[in-house]
Coordinates of C-alpha atoms in Angstrom, one line a residue:
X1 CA -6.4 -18.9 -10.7
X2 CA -4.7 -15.4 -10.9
X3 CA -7.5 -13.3 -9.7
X4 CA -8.3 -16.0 -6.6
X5 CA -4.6 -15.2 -6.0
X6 CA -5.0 -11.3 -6.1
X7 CA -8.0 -12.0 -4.2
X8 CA -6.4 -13.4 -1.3
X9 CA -2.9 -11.2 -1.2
X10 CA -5.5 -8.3 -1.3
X11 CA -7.4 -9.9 1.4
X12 CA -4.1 -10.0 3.3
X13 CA -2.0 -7.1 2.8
X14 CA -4.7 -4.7 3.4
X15 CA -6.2 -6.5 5.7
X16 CA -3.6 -6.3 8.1
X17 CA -3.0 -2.8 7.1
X18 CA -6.4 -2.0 7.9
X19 CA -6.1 -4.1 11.2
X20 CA -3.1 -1.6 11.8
X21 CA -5.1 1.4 11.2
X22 CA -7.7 0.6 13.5
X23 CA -5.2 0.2 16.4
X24 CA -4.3 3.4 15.9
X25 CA -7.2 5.1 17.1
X26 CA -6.2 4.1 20.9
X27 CA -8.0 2.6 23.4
X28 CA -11.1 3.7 22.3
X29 CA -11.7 1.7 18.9
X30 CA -14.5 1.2 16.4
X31 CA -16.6 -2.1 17.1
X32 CA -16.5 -5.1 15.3
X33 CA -19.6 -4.5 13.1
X34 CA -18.6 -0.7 12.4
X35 CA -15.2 -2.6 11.2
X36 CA -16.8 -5.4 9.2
X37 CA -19.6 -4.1 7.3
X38 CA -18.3 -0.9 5.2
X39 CA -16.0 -3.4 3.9
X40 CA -18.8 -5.8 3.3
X41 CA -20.6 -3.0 1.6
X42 CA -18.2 -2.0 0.0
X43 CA -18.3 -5.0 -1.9
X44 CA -21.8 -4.1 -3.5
X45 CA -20.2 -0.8 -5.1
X46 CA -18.4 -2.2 -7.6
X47 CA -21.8 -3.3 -9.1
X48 CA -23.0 -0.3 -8.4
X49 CA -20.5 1.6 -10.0
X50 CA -21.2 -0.4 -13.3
X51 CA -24.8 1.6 -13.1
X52 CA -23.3 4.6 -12.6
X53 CA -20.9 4.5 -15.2
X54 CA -23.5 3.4 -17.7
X55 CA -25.6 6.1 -16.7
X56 CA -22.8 8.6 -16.8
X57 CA -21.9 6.6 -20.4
X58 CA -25.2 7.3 -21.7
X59 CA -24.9 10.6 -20.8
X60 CA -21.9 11.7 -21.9
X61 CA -22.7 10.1 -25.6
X62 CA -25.7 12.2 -25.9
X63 CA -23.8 14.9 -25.5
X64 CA -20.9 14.8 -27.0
X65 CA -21.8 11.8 -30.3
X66 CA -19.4 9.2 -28.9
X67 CA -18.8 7.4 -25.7
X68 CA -15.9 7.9 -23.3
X69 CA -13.9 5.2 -24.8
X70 CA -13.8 6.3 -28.2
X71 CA -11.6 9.0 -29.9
X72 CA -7.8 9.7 -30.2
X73 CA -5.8 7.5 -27.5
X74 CA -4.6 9.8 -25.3
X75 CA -8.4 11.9 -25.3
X76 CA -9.7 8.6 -24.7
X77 CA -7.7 7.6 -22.2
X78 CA -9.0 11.4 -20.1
X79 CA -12.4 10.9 -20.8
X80 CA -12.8 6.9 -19.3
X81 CA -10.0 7.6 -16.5
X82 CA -12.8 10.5 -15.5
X83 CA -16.0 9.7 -16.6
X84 CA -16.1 5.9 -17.0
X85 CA -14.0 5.2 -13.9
X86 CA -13.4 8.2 -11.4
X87 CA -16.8 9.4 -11.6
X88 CA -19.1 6.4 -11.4
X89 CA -16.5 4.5 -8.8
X90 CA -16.0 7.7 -6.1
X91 CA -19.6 8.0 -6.3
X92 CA -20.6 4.2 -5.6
X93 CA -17.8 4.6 -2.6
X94 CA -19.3 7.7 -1.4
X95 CA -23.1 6.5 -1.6
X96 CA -22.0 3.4 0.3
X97 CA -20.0 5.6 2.7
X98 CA -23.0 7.5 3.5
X99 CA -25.2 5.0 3.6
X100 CA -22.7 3.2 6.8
X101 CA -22.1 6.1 8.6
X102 CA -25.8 6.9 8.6
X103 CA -26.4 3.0 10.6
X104 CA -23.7 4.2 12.6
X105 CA -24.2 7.8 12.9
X106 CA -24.9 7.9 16.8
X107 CA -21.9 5.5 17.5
X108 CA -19.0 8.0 14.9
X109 CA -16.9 10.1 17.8
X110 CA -14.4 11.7 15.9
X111 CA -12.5 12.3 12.3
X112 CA -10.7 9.5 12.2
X113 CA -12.9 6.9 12.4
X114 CA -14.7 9.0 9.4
X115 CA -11.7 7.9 7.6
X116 CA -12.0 4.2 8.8
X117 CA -15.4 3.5 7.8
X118 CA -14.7 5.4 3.4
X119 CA -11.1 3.4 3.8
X120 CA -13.2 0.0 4.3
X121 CA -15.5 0.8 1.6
X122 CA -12.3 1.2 -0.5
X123 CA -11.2 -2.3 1.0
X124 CA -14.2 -4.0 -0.1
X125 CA -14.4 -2.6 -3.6
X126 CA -10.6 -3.7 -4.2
X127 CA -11.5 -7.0 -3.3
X128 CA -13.8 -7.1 -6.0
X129 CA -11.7 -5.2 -8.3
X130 CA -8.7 -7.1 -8.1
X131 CA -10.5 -10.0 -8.4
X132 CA -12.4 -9.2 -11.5
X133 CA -9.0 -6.9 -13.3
X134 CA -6.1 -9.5 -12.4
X135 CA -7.5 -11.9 -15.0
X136 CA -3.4 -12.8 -16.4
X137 CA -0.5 -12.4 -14.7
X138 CA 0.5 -8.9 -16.0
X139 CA -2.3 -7.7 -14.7
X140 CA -1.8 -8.7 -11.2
X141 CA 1.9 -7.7 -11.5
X142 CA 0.5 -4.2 -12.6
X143 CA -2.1 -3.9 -9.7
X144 CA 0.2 -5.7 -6.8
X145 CA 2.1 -2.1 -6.5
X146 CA -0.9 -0.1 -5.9
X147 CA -3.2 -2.1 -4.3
X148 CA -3.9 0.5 -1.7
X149 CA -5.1 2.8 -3.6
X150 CA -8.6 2.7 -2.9
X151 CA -8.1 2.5 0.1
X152 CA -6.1 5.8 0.6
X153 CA -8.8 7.7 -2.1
X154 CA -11.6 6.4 0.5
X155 CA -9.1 8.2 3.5
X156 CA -9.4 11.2 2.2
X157 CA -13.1 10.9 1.2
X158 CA -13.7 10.0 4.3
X159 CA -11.6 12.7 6.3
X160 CA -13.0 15.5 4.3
X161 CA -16.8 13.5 5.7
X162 CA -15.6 13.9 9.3
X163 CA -14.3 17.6 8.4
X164 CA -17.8 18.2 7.4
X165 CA -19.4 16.7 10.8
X166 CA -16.8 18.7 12.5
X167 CA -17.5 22.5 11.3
X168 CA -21.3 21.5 11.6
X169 CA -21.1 20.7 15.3
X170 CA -18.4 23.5 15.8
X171 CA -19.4 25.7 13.5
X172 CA -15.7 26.0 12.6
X173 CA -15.7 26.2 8.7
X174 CA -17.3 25.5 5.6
X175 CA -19.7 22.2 5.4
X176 CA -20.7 22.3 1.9
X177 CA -17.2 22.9 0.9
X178 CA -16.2 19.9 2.7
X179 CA -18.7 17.5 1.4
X180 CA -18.1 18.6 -2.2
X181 CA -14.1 17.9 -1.3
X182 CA -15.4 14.4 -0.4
X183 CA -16.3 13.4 -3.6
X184 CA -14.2 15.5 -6.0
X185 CA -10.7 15.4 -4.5
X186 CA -10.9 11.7 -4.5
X187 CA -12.4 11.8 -8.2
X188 CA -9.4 14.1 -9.1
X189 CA -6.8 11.7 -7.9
X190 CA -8.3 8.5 -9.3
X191 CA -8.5 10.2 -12.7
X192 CA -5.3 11.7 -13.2
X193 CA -4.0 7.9 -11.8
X194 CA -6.0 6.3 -14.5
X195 CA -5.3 8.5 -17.3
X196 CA -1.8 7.6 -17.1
X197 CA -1.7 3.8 -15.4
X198 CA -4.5 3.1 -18.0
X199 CA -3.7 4.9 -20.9
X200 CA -4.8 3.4 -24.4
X201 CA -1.4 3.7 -25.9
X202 CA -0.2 0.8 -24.6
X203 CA -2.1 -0.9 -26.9
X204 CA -1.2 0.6 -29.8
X205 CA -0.2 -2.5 -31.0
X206 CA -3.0 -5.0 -30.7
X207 CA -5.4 -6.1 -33.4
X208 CA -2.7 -4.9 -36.1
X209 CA -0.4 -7.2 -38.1
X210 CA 2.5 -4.9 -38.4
X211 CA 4.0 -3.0 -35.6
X212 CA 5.3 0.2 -36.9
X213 CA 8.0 3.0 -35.7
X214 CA 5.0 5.1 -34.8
X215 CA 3.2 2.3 -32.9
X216 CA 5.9 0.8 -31.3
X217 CA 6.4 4.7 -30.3
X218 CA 3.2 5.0 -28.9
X219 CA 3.4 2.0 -26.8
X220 CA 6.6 3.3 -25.3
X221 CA 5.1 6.3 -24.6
X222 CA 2.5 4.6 -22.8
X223 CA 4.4 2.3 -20.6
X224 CA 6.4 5.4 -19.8
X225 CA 2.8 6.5 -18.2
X226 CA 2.3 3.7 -16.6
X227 CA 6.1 4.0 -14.8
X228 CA 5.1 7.9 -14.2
X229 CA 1.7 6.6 -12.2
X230 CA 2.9 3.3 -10.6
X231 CA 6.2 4.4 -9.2
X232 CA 5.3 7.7 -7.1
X233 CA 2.0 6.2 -6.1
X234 CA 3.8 3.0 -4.5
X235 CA 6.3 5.2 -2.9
X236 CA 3.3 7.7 -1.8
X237 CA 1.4 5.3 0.2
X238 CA 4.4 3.9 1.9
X239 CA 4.4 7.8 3.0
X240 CA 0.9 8.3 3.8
X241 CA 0.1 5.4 6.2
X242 CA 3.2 6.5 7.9
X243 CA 1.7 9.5 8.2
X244 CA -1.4 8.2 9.9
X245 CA -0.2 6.6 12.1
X246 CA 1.5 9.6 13.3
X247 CA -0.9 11.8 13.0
X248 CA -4.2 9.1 14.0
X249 CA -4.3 10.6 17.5
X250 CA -4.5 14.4 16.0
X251 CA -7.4 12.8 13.8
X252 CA -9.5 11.4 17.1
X253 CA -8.6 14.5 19.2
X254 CA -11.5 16.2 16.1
X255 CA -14.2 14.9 18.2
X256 CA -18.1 15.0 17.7
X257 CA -18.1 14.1 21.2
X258 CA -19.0 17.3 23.4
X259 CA -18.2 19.4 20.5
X260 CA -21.9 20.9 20.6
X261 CA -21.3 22.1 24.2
X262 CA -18.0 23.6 23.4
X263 CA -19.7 25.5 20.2
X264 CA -22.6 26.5 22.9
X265 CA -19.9 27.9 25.6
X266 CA -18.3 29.9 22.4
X267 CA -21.9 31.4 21.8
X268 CA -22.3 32.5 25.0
X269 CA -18.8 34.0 25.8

């Protein structure tokens, strides 16, 4: 019953939010399908990110003797905030990403709708997330706060996308760089996130039969991460999609459209 309910407030509050967003590009607005099926698409990479983490699981035990979960808490808590969940979850997004703006390639006029189409895919996989992770009612309590946040890692992925469009038309900076910025800075921010709003410490205490000082220690410790995640990241996206909206028309002014002609009269003068 708790995750259909995280389900649906997902469903809402981002979908209103995303509703919002696409307002803001003006008059000239993605279509219907360009707004439906990332986030339809995006529903199919939380499987796939189970593939890649295995993969990256498998990988990461061969070299190193134990899997990303095991080890000292807090070393255990890095290595499956970057490898189990960062890695293989940016990269399902950003396959997924690709794989939408390449159906819509000829139709994409500018930055910001870049940002639309990776923000959707971050729509859809929340759906599925929240749905799957809000099993009690702690853990929809501890997910409500941030429920954006996959959302906002697919805004950047997919503004650093458009970026990359952008200097390739204009010939105005680095493309590579760009499309490496895609995937990392996004993997970045959803790691250090996870490290600390995920950390092991917090359960210290289960499957024992006496809480000690230095347990009980650890799991304060670890809800103090938790705080230190949750708390700047709610107040951040509060920030950020004030921000867009702001700045949206900035975004669309980096248009694909007749950028090619304007890179040709730069040639020739």
């Amino acid at each position: 019953m708790i995750s259909v309910i995280s389900f649906v407030l997902c469903l809402i509050i981002i979908g209103i939010l995303y509703r919002n967003m696409i307002a803001w590009e003006g008059d000239y607005r993605i279509s219907r399908g360009q707004a439906l099926l990332p986030v339809f698409l995006g529903l199919l990479s939380v499987p796939i990110s189970f593939i890649f983490a295995l993969i990256i699981g498998l990988c990461f035990r061969s070299v190193t003797g134990f899997a990303p979960s095991e080890g000292p808490a807090l070393l255990a808590s890095f290595n499956h905030a970057l490898f189990s969940a960062a890695m293989s979850e940016e990269l399902a997004k950003l396959l997924v990403t690709l794989i939408v703006l390449c159906i819509f390639r000829k139709k994409m006029r500018n930055v910001y709708e870049y940002m639309l189409i990776a923000g959707a895919v971050g729509f859809g996989f929340t759906l599925i997330e929240d749905f799957v992770y809000s099993a009690g009612l702690s853990g929809l309590v501890m997910r409500l706060p941030n429920i954006t946040l996959h959302t906002m890692l697919g805004l950047a992925m997919g503004r650093h996308l458009g970026l990359a469009r952008y200097n390739k038309v204009t010939g105005s900076g680095s493309v590579i760089k760009e499309y490496l910025l895609a995937y990392f800075v996004p993997v970045l921010c959803h790691a250090v996130f996870d490290f600390f709003a995920a950390n092991k410490l917090i359960h210290a205490g289960e499957n024992v039969e006496v809480e000690t000082a230095e347990i009980q220690r650890s799991i304060y410790i670890g809800v103090g991460m938790v705080l230190i995640a949750v708390i700047p990241v709610f107040i951040f996206q509060i920030y950020l999609f004030k921000r867009l909206k702001k700045n949206a028309s900035n975004l669309v002014a980096l248009s694909f459209t007749g950028a090619g002609s304007t890179k040709q009269e730069n040639t020739n003068a």
